[in-house]
Amino acid sequence: ENAPALRFTADFSGLEDADVLLASGVLQFIEDPFCLLHAQSRLPRHVILNKVPAYPLQPAVTLHNMGTAFCPYHLFNRGELVRAFETLGYRLVDEWGLPGVGCQIPLHPEHSIGSYSGFYFTRSGQ
């Protein structure tokens, strides 16, 4: 697409040089995503999160069946998630639901999430 400045990465090592952090369907797999963000000397101006299991209940960790293995999977309290980004200097600009993208927790159905969420945060210059 002739966009030489556009780069993608699978780790946080280049985050200090990024203008936008796009995390789609991954935040719930990171052990402590906010610790990783707090450790950066510079944060991106824009953060776009998509496919986030956020709900009004207390945060929880369950297991995600990947077919060949199980891995920890965070369920975020929506308010705490937003406040964590506000603590980093971001403000919530927009959010959206993803009907049809969710999770069922068989032994604790009260923690099932019928629709994951997306969030757009921005922050002023550093």
PDB file of C-alpha atoms in Angstrom:
ATOM      1  CA  GLU A   1       0.000   0.000   0.000  1.00  0.00           C
ATOM      2  CA  ASN A   2       3.053   2.271  -0.233  1.00  0.00           C
ATOM      3  CA  ALA A   3       3.053   3.048   3.506  1.00  0.00           C
ATOM      4  CA  PRO A   4       6.763   2.795   4.415  1.00  0.00           C
ATOM      5  CA  ALA A   5       6.259   4.098   7.965  1.00  0.00           C
ATOM      6  CA  LEU A   6       3.650   1.449   8.788  1.00  0.00           C
ATOM      7  CA  ARG A   7       5.094  -1.335  10.940  1.00  0.00           C
ATOM      8  CA  PHE A   8       3.599  -4.179  12.923  1.00  0.00           C
ATOM      9  CA  THR A   9       5.135  -6.044  15.841  1.00  0.00           C
ATOM     10  CA  ALA A  10       4.247  -8.894  18.158  1.00  0.00           C
ATOM     11  CA  ASP A  11       5.989  -7.494  21.232  1.00  0.00           C
ATOM     12  CA  PHE A  12       6.300  -4.268  23.217  1.00  0.00           C
ATOM     13  CA  SER A  13       9.936  -3.552  22.274  1.00  0.00           C
ATOM     14  CA  GLY A  14       9.044  -0.945  19.624  1.00  0.00           C
ATOM     15  CA  LEU A  15       6.161   0.651  21.494  1.00  0.00           C
ATOM     16  CA  GLU A  16       8.107   3.800  22.396  1.00  0.00           C
ATOM     17  CA  ASP A  17       8.374   4.653  18.686  1.00  0.00           C
ATOM     18  CA  ALA A  18       4.711   3.976  17.893  1.00  0.00           C
ATOM     19  CA  ASP A  19       1.978   6.549  17.351  1.00  0.00           C
ATOM     20  CA  VAL A  20      -0.798   3.948  17.576  1.00  0.00           C
ATOM     21  CA  LEU A  21      -1.128   0.762  19.591  1.00  0.00           C
ATOM     22  CA  LEU A  22      -3.646  -1.600  18.003  1.00  0.00           C
ATOM     23  CA  ALA A  23      -4.383  -4.653  20.125  1.00  0.00           C
ATOM     24  CA  SER A  24      -7.130  -6.872  18.753  1.00  0.00           C
ATOM     25  CA  GLY A  25      -7.997 -10.009  20.669  1.00  0.00           C
ATOM     26  CA  VAL A  26      -4.734 -10.110  22.617  1.00  0.00           C
ATOM     27  CA  LEU A  27      -5.053  -8.034  25.800  1.00  0.00           C
ATOM     28  CA  GLN A  28      -6.711 -10.919  27.652  1.00  0.00           C
ATOM     29  CA  PHE A  29      -3.696 -13.178  27.041  1.00  0.00           C
ATOM     30  CA  ILE A  30      -1.078 -10.803  28.500  1.00  0.00           C
ATOM     31  CA  GLU A  31      -0.282 -11.532  32.143  1.00  0.00           C
ATOM     32  CA  ASP A  32      -0.154  -7.878  33.234  1.00  0.00           C
ATOM     33  CA  PRO A  33      -0.690  -5.539  30.268  1.00  0.00           C
ATOM     34  CA  PHE A  34      -0.763  -2.386  32.395  1.00  0.00           C
ATOM     35  CA  CYS A  35       2.611  -3.142  33.972  1.00  0.00           C
ATOM     36  CA  LEU A  36       4.073  -3.377  30.470  1.00  0.00           C
ATOM     37  CA  LEU A  37       2.565  -0.007  29.567  1.00  0.00           C
ATOM     38  CA  HIS A  38       3.717   1.673  32.788  1.00  0.00           C
ATOM     39  CA  ALA A  39       7.270   0.508  32.040  1.00  0.00           C
ATOM     40  CA  GLN A  40       7.449   2.463  28.775  1.00  0.00           C
ATOM     41  CA  SER A  41       9.272   5.804  28.707  1.00  0.00           C
ATOM     42  CA  ARG A  42       6.932   7.010  25.955  1.00  0.00           C
ATOM     43  CA  LEU A  43       3.428   5.788  25.167  1.00  0.00           C
ATOM     44  CA  PRO A  44       1.597   5.959  21.832  1.00  0.00           C
ATOM     45  CA  ARG A  45      -0.839   8.830  21.442  1.00  0.00           C
ATOM     46  CA  HIS A  46      -3.620   6.474  20.329  1.00  0.00           C
ATOM     47  CA  VAL A  47      -4.684   3.071  21.652  1.00  0.00           C
ATOM     48  CA  ILE A  48      -7.256   0.956  19.854  1.00  0.00           C
ATOM     49  CA  LEU A  49      -8.385  -2.169  21.650  1.00  0.00           C
ATOM     50  CA  ASN A  50     -10.713  -4.629  19.988  1.00  0.00           C
ATOM     51  CA  LYS A  51     -12.207  -7.982  21.003  1.00  0.00           C
ATOM     52  CA  VAL A  52     -11.772  -7.277  24.723  1.00  0.00           C
ATOM     53  CA  PRO A  53     -13.716  -9.447  27.211  1.00  0.00           C
ATOM     54  CA  ALA A  54     -14.974  -6.566  29.375  1.00  0.00           C
ATOM     55  CA  TYR A  55     -18.029  -6.736  31.606  1.00  0.00           C
ATOM     56  CA  PRO A  56     -19.489  -5.102  34.753  1.00  0.00           C
ATOM     57  CA  LEU A  57     -18.455  -7.892  37.155  1.00  0.00           C
ATOM     58  CA  GLN A  58     -15.244  -8.244  39.144  1.00  0.00           C
ATOM     59  CA  PRO A  59     -12.248  -9.115  36.970  1.00  0.00           C
ATOM     60  CA  ALA A  60     -11.537 -12.807  36.701  1.00  0.00           C
ATOM     61  CA  VAL A  61      -9.143 -15.237  35.081  1.00  0.00           C
ATOM     62  CA  THR A  62     -10.378 -18.364  33.386  1.00  0.00           C
ATOM     63  CA  LEU A  63      -8.839 -20.875  30.983  1.00  0.00           C
ATOM     64  CA  HIS A  64      -8.980 -20.550  27.224  1.00  0.00           C
ATOM     65  CA  ASN A  65      -9.115 -23.798  25.252  1.00  0.00           C
ATOM     66  CA  MET A  66      -6.859 -23.322  22.234  1.00  0.00           C
ATOM     67  CA  GLY A  67      -7.487 -26.845  20.983  1.00  0.00           C
ATOM     68  CA  THR A  68      -4.022 -28.164  21.752  1.00  0.00           C
ATOM     69  CA  ALA A  69      -3.510 -26.353  25.062  1.00  0.00           C
ATOM     70  CA  PHE A  70      -5.194 -24.278  27.737  1.00  0.00           C
ATOM     71  CA  CYS A  71      -3.924 -20.818  28.678  1.00  0.00           C
ATOM     72  CA  PRO A  72      -4.927 -18.147  31.221  1.00  0.00           C
ATOM     73  CA  TYR A  73      -7.540 -15.720  29.922  1.00  0.00           C
ATOM     74  CA  HIS A  74      -8.409 -12.434  31.645  1.00  0.00           C
ATOM     75  CA  LEU A  75     -11.957 -11.140  31.916  1.00  0.00           C
ATOM     76  CA  PHE A  76     -11.746  -7.379  32.562  1.00  0.00           C
ATOM     77  CA  ASN A  77     -14.042  -5.215  34.624  1.00  0.00           C
ATOM     78  CA  ARG A  78     -14.985  -2.470  32.161  1.00  0.00           C
ATOM     79  CA  GLY A  79     -14.658   0.399  34.660  1.00  0.00           C
ATOM     80  CA  GLU A  80     -11.288  -0.789  35.946  1.00  0.00           C
ATOM     81  CA  LEU A  81      -9.999  -1.178  32.390  1.00  0.00           C
ATOM     82  CA  VAL A  82     -10.972   2.399  31.497  1.00  0.00           C
ATOM     83  CA  ARG A  83      -9.495   3.747  34.759  1.00  0.00           C
ATOM     84  CA  ALA A  84      -6.225   1.895  34.110  1.00  0.00           C
ATOM     85  CA  PHE A  85      -5.859   3.744  30.816  1.00  0.00           C
ATOM     86  CA  GLU A  86      -6.902   7.035  32.403  1.00  0.00           C
ATOM     87  CA  THR A  87      -4.129   6.533  34.976  1.00  0.00           C
ATOM     88  CA  LEU A  88      -1.705   6.347  32.035  1.00  0.00           C
ATOM     89  CA  GLY A  89      -2.971   9.727  30.795  1.00  0.00           C
ATOM     90  CA  TYR A  90      -5.479   8.482  28.220  1.00  0.00           C
ATOM     91  CA  ARG A  91      -9.094   9.464  27.797  1.00  0.00           C
ATOM     92  CA  LEU A  92     -11.790   7.249  26.355  1.00  0.00           C
ATOM     93  CA  VAL A  93     -13.002   8.607  23.007  1.00  0.00           C
ATOM     94  CA  ASP A  94     -15.249   5.792  21.813  1.00  0.00           C
ATOM     95  CA  GLU A  95     -16.295   2.231  22.546  1.00  0.00           C
ATOM     96  CA  TRP A  96     -18.293  -0.390  20.710  1.00  0.00           C
ATOM     97  CA  GLY A  97     -19.736  -3.838  21.156  1.00  0.00           C
ATOM     98  CA  LEU A  98     -18.964  -6.882  19.044  1.00  0.00           C
ATOM     99  CA  PRO A  99     -22.184  -8.916  18.854  1.00  0.00           C
ATOM    100  CA  GLY A 100     -21.455 -12.560  18.239  1.00  0.00           C
ATOM    101  CA  VAL A 101     -17.936 -12.356  19.707  1.00  0.00           C
ATOM    102  CA  GLY A 102     -17.959 -13.514  23.311  1.00  0.00           C
ATOM    103  CA  CYS A 103     -17.162 -16.371  25.634  1.00  0.00           C
ATOM    104  CA  GLN A 104     -19.118 -18.965  27.552  1.00  0.00           C
ATOM    105  CA  ILE A 105     -17.782 -20.023  30.948  1.00  0.00           C
ATOM    106  CA  PRO A 106     -19.436 -23.444  31.490  1.00  0.00           C
ATOM    107  CA  LEU A 107     -18.874 -23.865  35.242  1.00  0.00           C
ATOM    108  CA  HIS A 108     -19.486 -20.177  36.030  1.00  0.00           C
ATOM    109  CA  PRO A 109     -22.096 -18.964  33.535  1.00  0.00           C
ATOM    110  CA  GLU A 110     -22.466 -15.671  35.435  1.00  0.00           C
ATOM    111  CA  HIS A 111     -19.018 -14.757  34.039  1.00  0.00           C
ATOM    112  CA  SER A 112     -19.962 -15.504  30.441  1.00  0.00           C
ATOM    113  CA  ILE A 113     -19.740 -12.498  28.135  1.00  0.00           C
ATOM    114  CA  GLY A 114     -22.149 -12.321  25.220  1.00  0.00           C
ATOM    115  CA  SER A 115     -20.488  -9.426  23.418  1.00  0.00           C
ATOM    116  CA  TYR A 116     -16.859  -8.364  23.630  1.00  0.00           C
ATOM    117  CA  SER A 117     -15.940  -4.681  23.475  1.00  0.00           C
ATOM    118  CA  GLY A 118     -13.714  -2.322  21.564  1.00  0.00           C
ATOM    119  CA  PHE A 119     -12.199   0.906  22.908  1.00  0.00           C
ATOM    120  CA  TYR A 120     -10.432   3.927  21.429  1.00  0.00           C
ATOM    121  CA  PHE A 121      -8.245   5.962  23.812  1.00  0.00           C
ATOM    122  CA  THR A 122      -6.144   9.023  23.089  1.00  0.00           C
ATOM    123  CA  ARG A 123      -3.695  11.052  25.141  1.00  0.00           C
ATOM    124  CA  SER A 124      -2.152  14.482  24.852  1.00  0.00           C
ATOM    125  CA  GLY A 125       1.483  14.930  23.856  1.00  0.00           C
ATOM    126  CA  GLN A 126       4.122  13.737  26.306  1.00  0.00           C
TER     127      GLN A 126
END
